[in-house]
mmCIF file of C-alpha atoms in Angstrom:
data_model
loop_
_atom_site.group_PDB
_atom_site.id
_atom_site.type_symbol
_atom_site.label_atom_id
_atom_site.label_comp_id
_atom_site.label_asym_id
_atom_site.label_seq_id
_atom_site.Cartn_x
_atom_site.Cartn_y
_atom_site.Cartn_z
ATOM 1 C CA MET A 1 20.616 18.284 3.010
ATOM 2 C CA ASN A 2 18.032 16.001 4.680
ATOM 3 C CA PRO A 3 17.829 12.807 2.437
ATOM 4 C CA PHE A 4 14.289 12.300 3.869
ATOM 5 C CA ASP A 5 12.916 15.585 2.615
ATOM 6 C CA LEU A 6 10.231 15.042 0.070
ATOM 7 C CA SER A 7 9.582 18.697 -0.587
ATOM 8 C CA GLY A 8 8.314 19.503 -4.123
ATOM 9 C CA ARG A 9 7.260 15.762 -4.822
ATOM 10 C CA LEU A 10 3.938 14.537 -5.770
ATOM 11 C CA ALA A 11 2.769 11.140 -4.171
ATOM 12 C CA VAL A 12 -0.275 8.929 -5.210
ATOM 13 C CA VAL A 13 -1.480 6.777 -2.365
ATOM 14 C CA THR A 14 -4.257 4.366 -3.080
ATOM 15 C CA GLY A 15 -6.515 3.156 -0.128
ATOM 16 C CA ALA A 16 -5.768 6.558 1.355
ATOM 17 C CA LYS A 17 -9.112 7.165 3.128
ATOM 18 C CA ARG A 18 -8.147 5.437 6.349
ATOM 19 C CA GLY A 19 -5.940 2.792 8.134
ATOM 20 C CA ILE A 20 -2.590 2.052 6.550
ATOM 21 C CA GLY A 21 -3.079 4.317 3.447
ATOM 22 C CA PHE A 22 -4.265 7.334 5.508
ATOM 23 C CA ALA A 23 -1.159 6.997 7.760
ATOM 24 C CA ILE A 24 1.337 6.646 4.870
ATOM 25 C CA ALA A 25 -0.236 9.572 3.080
ATOM 26 C CA GLU A 26 0.065 11.612 6.314
ATOM 27 C CA ALA A 27 3.601 10.793 6.703
ATOM 28 C CA LEU A 28 4.585 11.685 3.274
ATOM 29 C CA ALA A 29 2.983 14.960 3.429
ATOM 30 C CA ALA A 30 4.515 15.487 6.811
ATOM 31 C CA ALA A 31 7.839 14.805 4.952
ATOM 32 C CA GLY A 32 7.095 17.412 2.475
ATOM 33 C CA ALA A 33 5.284 15.763 -0.409
ATOM 34 C CA ASP A 34 1.867 16.827 -2.078
ATOM 35 C CA ILE A 35 -0.694 14.000 -2.252
ATOM 36 C CA ILE A 36 -3.129 12.575 -4.517
ATOM 37 C CA GLY A 37 -5.427 10.196 -2.321
ATOM 38 C CA VAL A 38 -7.530 7.662 -3.925
ATOM 39 C CA SER A 39 -9.991 5.087 -2.315
ATOM 40 C CA ALA A 40 -13.184 3.266 -3.522
ATOM 41 C CA THR A 41 -15.327 5.396 -1.076
ATOM 42 C CA LEU A 42 -13.365 8.664 -0.709
ATOM 43 C CA ASP A 43 -15.331 11.897 -1.252
ATOM 44 C CA PRO A 44 -13.022 13.893 -3.562
ATOM 45 C CA ALA A 45 -14.585 17.202 -2.088
ATOM 46 C CA SER A 46 -14.320 16.612 1.508
ATOM 47 C CA SER A 47 -12.227 14.007 3.541
ATOM 48 C CA ALA A 48 -10.415 13.650 6.791
ATOM 49 C CA ILE A 49 -7.104 12.695 4.766
ATOM 50 C CA GLY A 50 -7.517 15.834 2.628
ATOM 51 C CA ASP A 51 -7.982 17.940 5.509
ATOM 52 C CA ARG A 52 -4.940 16.592 7.244
ATOM 53 C CA VAL A 53 -2.568 16.835 4.436
ATOM 54 C CA ARG A 54 -3.774 20.541 4.083
ATOM 55 C CA GLU A 55 -3.180 21.013 7.629
ATOM 56 C CA LEU A 56 0.419 20.047 7.172
ATOM 57 C CA GLY A 57 0.794 22.620 4.417
ATOM 58 C CA ARG A 58 0.706 20.383 1.441
ATOM 59 C CA GLU A 59 -1.592 20.085 -1.860
ATOM 60 C CA PHE A 60 -4.159 17.413 -1.743
ATOM 61 C CA GLU A 61 -6.417 16.023 -4.539
ATOM 62 C CA GLY A 62 -8.778 13.329 -3.982
ATOM 63 C CA HIS A 63 -10.258 10.815 -6.387
ATOM 64 C CA ARG A 64 -12.840 7.937 -5.985
ATOM 65 C CA VAL A 65 -11.825 4.851 -7.695
ATOM 66 C CA ASP A 66 -13.192 1.337 -7.388
ATOM 67 C CA PHE A 67 -10.128 -0.818 -7.568
ATOM 68 C CA ALA A 68 -12.317 -3.991 -8.145
ATOM 69 C CA ASP A 69 -13.333 -2.407 -11.538
ATOM 70 C CA ARG A 70 -10.614 -2.701 -14.000
ATOM 71 C CA SER A 71 -12.032 -0.243 -16.454
ATOM 72 C CA GLN A 72 -12.014 2.448 -13.643
ATOM 73 C CA VAL A 73 -8.421 1.650 -12.713
ATOM 74 C CA THR A 74 -7.255 1.780 -16.136
ATOM 75 C CA GLU A 75 -8.996 5.253 -16.956
ATOM 76 C CA PHE A 76 -7.418 6.452 -13.748
ATOM 77 C CA ALA A 77 -4.040 5.215 -14.630
ATOM 78 C CA ALA A 78 -4.165 6.843 -18.082
ATOM 79 C CA ALA A 79 -5.052 10.056 -16.505
ATOM 80 C CA LEU A 80 -2.163 9.971 -13.945
ATOM 81 C CA GLY A 81 0.296 8.855 -16.886
ATOM 82 C CA SER A 82 -0.512 12.165 -18.770
ATOM 83 C CA ARG A 83 -0.723 14.691 -16.184
ATOM 84 C CA GLU A 84 1.320 17.812 -16.801
ATOM 85 C CA ARG A 85 3.030 17.543 -13.407
ATOM 86 C CA PRO A 86 4.313 13.906 -13.234
ATOM 87 C CA VAL A 87 4.037 11.648 -10.253
ATOM 88 C CA ASP A 88 7.145 11.087 -8.165
ATOM 89 C CA ILE A 89 5.989 8.484 -5.884
ATOM 90 C CA LEU A 90 3.453 5.869 -6.327
ATOM 91 C CA VAL A 91 2.134 3.933 -2.993
ATOM 92 C CA ASN A 92 0.024 0.838 -4.363
ATOM 93 C CA ASN A 93 -1.813 0.247 -0.830
ATOM 94 C CA ALA A 94 -5.412 -0.356 -1.818
ATOM 95 C CA GLY A 95 -6.475 -3.782 -0.806
ATOM 96 C CA THR A 96 -9.304 -6.051 0.575
ATOM 97 C CA ILE A 97 -9.501 -9.447 2.175
ATOM 98 C CA ARG A 98 -12.276 -12.051 2.269
ATOM 99 C CA ARG A 99 -12.043 -14.771 4.849
ATOM 100 C CA ALA A 100 -13.454 -18.426 4.345
ATOM 101 C CA PRO A 101 -11.893 -21.771 4.418
ATOM 102 C CA ALA A 102 -10.441 -22.826 1.080
ATOM 103 C CA VAL A 103 -12.983 -25.570 0.283
ATOM 104 C CA GLN A 104 -15.686 -22.973 0.777
ATOM 105 C CA HIS A 105 -14.051 -19.983 -0.687
ATOM 106 C CA PRO A 106 -16.073 -18.643 -3.540
ATOM 107 C CA LEU A 107 -14.391 -17.997 -6.863
ATOM 108 C CA ASP A 108 -15.725 -14.535 -7.176
ATOM 109 C CA TRP A 109 -13.968 -13.665 -3.835
ATOM 110 C CA PHE A 110 -10.614 -15.011 -4.982
ATOM 111 C CA ASP A 111 -11.135 -12.923 -8.281
ATOM 112 C CA GLU A 112 -12.023 -9.761 -6.431
ATOM 113 C CA VAL A 113 -8.925 -9.957 -4.044
ATOM 114 C CA LEU A 114 -6.753 -10.497 -6.854
ATOM 115 C CA GLU A 115 -7.982 -7.704 -8.907
ATOM 116 C CA VAL A 116 -7.908 -5.217 -6.023
ATOM 117 C CA ASP A 117 -4.518 -6.317 -4.276
ATOM 118 C CA LEU A 118 -2.539 -7.165 -7.168
ATOM 119 C CA THR A 119 -3.695 -6.463 -10.719
ATOM 120 C CA SER A 120 -4.535 -2.580 -10.005
ATOM 121 C CA GLY A 121 -1.116 -2.028 -8.565
ATOM 122 C CA PHE A 122 0.333 -3.355 -11.666
ATOM 123 C CA VAL A 123 -1.984 -1.221 -13.881
ATOM 124 C CA LEU A 124 -1.082 1.925 -12.035
ATOM 125 C CA SER A 125 2.501 0.961 -12.032
ATOM 126 C CA GLN A 126 2.711 0.524 -15.828
ATOM 127 C CA ALA A 127 1.169 3.801 -16.433
ATOM 128 C CA ILE A 128 3.095 5.924 -13.968
ATOM 129 C CA GLY A 129 6.443 3.955 -14.248
ATOM 130 C CA THR A 130 6.496 4.604 -18.124
ATOM 131 C CA ARG A 131 6.637 8.385 -17.231
ATOM 132 C CA MET A 132 9.181 7.726 -14.361
ATOM 133 C CA LEU A 133 11.516 5.797 -16.730
ATOM 134 C CA GLU A 134 11.364 8.588 -19.136
ATOM 135 C CA ALA A 135 12.193 11.018 -16.406
ATOM 136 C CA GLY A 136 15.011 8.566 -15.048
ATOM 137 C CA SER A 137 13.726 8.690 -11.375
ATOM 138 C CA GLY A 138 10.840 7.619 -9.272
ATOM 139 C CA ARG A 139 9.762 5.628 -6.269
ATOM 140 C CA ILE A 140 7.062 2.919 -6.406
ATOM 141 C CA ILE A 141 6.006 1.283 -3.207
ATOM 142 C CA PHE A 142 3.568 -1.653 -2.589
ATOM 143 C CA THR A 143 1.828 -2.626 0.489
ATOM 144 C CA ALA A 144 2.840 -6.462 0.837
ATOM 145 C CA SER A 145 2.058 -8.532 3.857
ATOM 146 C CA LEU A 146 3.221 -11.182 6.345
ATOM 147 C CA LEU A 147 1.293 -13.489 3.923
ATOM 148 C CA SER A 148 3.964 -12.512 1.157
ATOM 149 C CA PHE A 149 6.019 -14.992 3.213
ATOM 150 C CA GLN A 150 3.452 -17.233 4.866
ATOM 151 C CA GLY A 151 0.355 -19.029 3.833
ATOM 152 C CA GLY A 152 -2.025 -17.732 6.211
ATOM 153 C CA VAL A 153 -5.358 -19.477 7.353
ATOM 154 C CA THR A 154 -8.891 -19.115 5.678
ATOM 155 C CA VAL A 155 -7.411 -16.310 3.308
ATOM 156 C CA PRO A 156 -6.472 -18.095 0.096
ATOM 157 C CA GLY A 157 -7.091 -15.098 -2.250
ATOM 158 C CA TYR A 158 -5.260 -12.778 -0.146
ATOM 159 C CA ALA A 159 -2.290 -15.009 0.496
ATOM 160 C CA ALA A 160 -2.086 -15.629 -3.344
ATOM 161 C CA ALA A 161 -2.296 -11.860 -3.993
ATOM 162 C CA LYS A 162 0.187 -10.640 -1.469
ATOM 163 C CA SER A 163 2.554 -13.425 -2.607
ATOM 164 C CA GLY A 164 2.116 -11.937 -6.079
ATOM 165 C CA VAL A 165 2.791 -8.507 -4.968
ATOM 166 C CA ALA A 166 6.218 -9.686 -3.451
ATOM 167 C CA GLY A 167 7.110 -11.328 -7.045
ATOM 168 C CA LEU A 168 5.983 -8.337 -8.786
ATOM 169 C CA VAL A 169 7.952 -5.974 -6.685
ATOM 170 C CA ARG A 170 11.125 -7.883 -7.835
ATOM 171 C CA ALA A 171 10.160 -8.303 -11.274
ATOM 172 C CA LEU A 172 9.663 -4.715 -11.836
ATOM 173 C CA SER A 173 12.780 -3.656 -9.784
ATOM 174 C CA ASN A 174 14.964 -6.106 -12.215
ATOM 175 C CA GLU A 175 13.594 -4.089 -15.107
ATOM 176 C CA TRP A 176 13.522 -0.547 -13.848
ATOM 177 C CA ALA A 177 16.206 -0.139 -11.073
ATOM 178 C CA SER A 178 18.962 0.492 -13.676
ATOM 179 C CA ALA A 179 16.968 3.544 -14.939
ATOM 180 C CA GLY A 180 16.657 5.124 -11.601
ATOM 181 C CA VAL A 181 13.181 3.924 -10.901
ATOM 182 C CA THR A 182 13.019 1.998 -7.541
ATOM 183 C CA VAL A 183 10.360 -0.766 -6.645
ATOM 184 C CA ASN A 184 9.956 -1.919 -3.112
ATOM 185 C CA GLY A 185 7.326 -3.310 -0.656
ATOM 186 C CA ILE A 186 6.321 -2.871 2.966
ATOM 187 C CA ALA A 187 4.905 -5.936 4.680
ATOM 188 C CA PRO A 188 2.743 -4.911 7.779
ATOM 189 C CA GLY A 189 2.540 -7.268 10.525
ATOM 190 C CA TYR A 190 -0.778 -7.755 12.510
ATOM 191 C CA ILE A 191 -1.926 -4.047 12.161
ATOM 192 C CA ALA A 192 -5.153 -2.762 14.046
ATOM 193 C CA THR A 193 -7.266 -1.651 11.102
ATOM 194 C CA ASP A 194 -10.671 -2.623 9.709
ATOM 195 C CA ASN A 195 -9.091 -5.634 7.625
ATOM 196 C CA THR A 196 -8.064 -7.284 10.980
ATOM 197 C CA GLN A 197 -11.108 -6.589 12.840
ATOM 198 C CA ALA A 198 -12.510 -9.887 12.824
ATOM 199 C CA LEU A 199 -9.028 -11.165 14.293
ATOM 200 C CA GLN A 200 -9.203 -8.541 17.062
ATOM 201 C CA ASP A 201 -12.684 -9.603 18.018
ATOM 202 C CA ASP A 202 -11.658 -13.291 18.428
ATOM 203 C CA PRO A 203 -10.357 -13.607 21.852
ATOM 204 C CA ASP A 204 -8.458 -16.906 21.098
ATOM 205 C CA ARG A 205 -6.971 -15.720 17.651
ATOM 206 C CA SER A 206 -6.031 -12.207 19.073
ATOM 207 C CA ARG A 207 -4.280 -13.935 22.130
ATOM 208 C CA SER A 208 -2.448 -16.285 20.167
ATOM 209 C CA ILE A 209 -1.135 -13.544 17.720
ATOM 210 C CA LEU A 210 0.054 -11.261 20.700
ATOM 211 C CA GLU A 211 1.788 -14.246 22.056
ATOM 212 C CA ARG A 212 3.824 -14.365 18.645
ATOM 213 C CA ILE A 213 4.706 -10.697 18.372
ATOM 214 C CA PRO A 214 8.015 -9.725 20.273
ATOM 215 C CA ALA A 215 6.905 -6.428 20.549
ATOM 216 C CA GLY A 216 3.918 -7.531 22.600
ATOM 217 C CA ARG A 217 1.227 -5.506 21.011
ATOM 218 C CA TRP A 218 -0.738 -5.186 17.790
ATOM 219 C CA GLY A 219 0.659 -2.680 15.305
ATOM 220 C CA ARG A 220 -0.808 0.670 14.532
ATOM 221 C CA ALA A 221 -1.155 2.314 11.197
ATOM 222 C CA GLU A 222 1.062 5.268 11.993
ATOM 223 C CA ASP A 223 3.804 2.539 12.547
ATOM 224 C CA LEU A 224 4.036 2.288 8.831
ATOM 225 C CA GLY A 225 4.724 5.857 8.182
ATOM 226 C CA GLY A 226 8.571 5.821 8.724
ATOM 227 C CA ALA A 227 9.150 2.991 6.309
ATOM 228 C CA ALA A 228 7.209 4.691 3.532
ATOM 229 C CA VAL A 229 9.097 7.888 3.903
ATOM 230 C CA PHE A 230 12.304 6.145 3.864
ATOM 231 C CA LEU A 231 11.469 4.111 0.619
ATOM 232 C CA ALA A 232 9.984 7.155 -0.960
ATOM 233 C CA SER A 233 13.268 9.221 -0.240
ATOM 234 C CA ASP A 234 16.672 9.768 -1.512
ATOM 235 C CA ALA A 235 17.899 7.865 1.356
ATOM 236 C CA ALA A 236 16.734 4.726 -0.101
ATOM 237 C CA ARG A 237 18.188 5.519 -3.686
ATOM 238 C CA TYR A 238 20.200 2.125 -3.669
ATOM 239 C CA VAL A 239 17.242 0.076 -2.278
ATOM 240 C CA SER A 240 15.253 -1.845 -4.751
ATOM 241 C CA GLY A 241 13.441 -5.167 -4.964
ATOM 242 C CA ALA A 242 13.292 -5.326 -1.172
ATOM 243 C CA ILE A 243 10.260 -6.259 1.219
ATOM 244 C CA LEU A 244 10.655 -4.413 4.244
ATOM 245 C CA PRO A 245 8.660 -6.203 7.217
ATOM 246 C CA VAL A 246 7.050 -3.772 9.742
ATOM 247 C CA ASP A 247 5.719 -6.523 12.073
ATOM 248 C CA GLY A 248 6.965 -5.994 15.605
ATOM 249 C CA GLY A 249 9.496 -8.888 15.144
ATOM 250 C CA TRP A 250 6.981 -11.418 13.938
ATOM 251 C CA LEU A 251 9.059 -12.855 11.052
ATOM 252 C CA GLY A 252 12.188 -13.079 13.399
ATOM 253 C CA ARG A 253 10.449 -15.187 15.773
#
């Protein structure tokens, strides 16, 4: 049997409209999973990710949830936790970033980033994890960051949130791995997405970043797909509490 086969499994992917979330949802569908795609701006009736998942022969269900609004997140989490068909894979990928020097960083920006990048993932993990624990199996994957290991520059809220994600991965794994529910994270490096557009557009920053990456290029969203399939599959049944960098060698430099 193929240990990477996800046929018959249901995956929730947040932030699935574009970028890394789109690529992860696409990869999971290609491996056999049906997808519930969620985003703050996703049109539930018509979306590129929905079309792509269906092209791959899988079922797709779209939802629009503002991850900065805790009431929307808790309502959605409760609905997921009570579904007749349980969720087998949860990918907490929804995220945002705000850039400003620490002394000028507005508190509402800081609060927003923590709510979207950290707290919403905990809320969903609580609701879906409860069902997974009852079933004795499940896969939870968080999108962490290089800033789960480093401090970054002019992104204090993002660095705090992604460091918190790494801690949350370990904390949930410590409680749930013995019950068959693995919890892991993927730490993307510098990936060419909307979140890094400001860095890509800055010639000096872009050059300094490229000089540090042994692979010699910015990452692409699809570079994250294989890591997600691995962590969601039976091939990773003994992997839990890990943060897997997908960074072109950045952290090894």
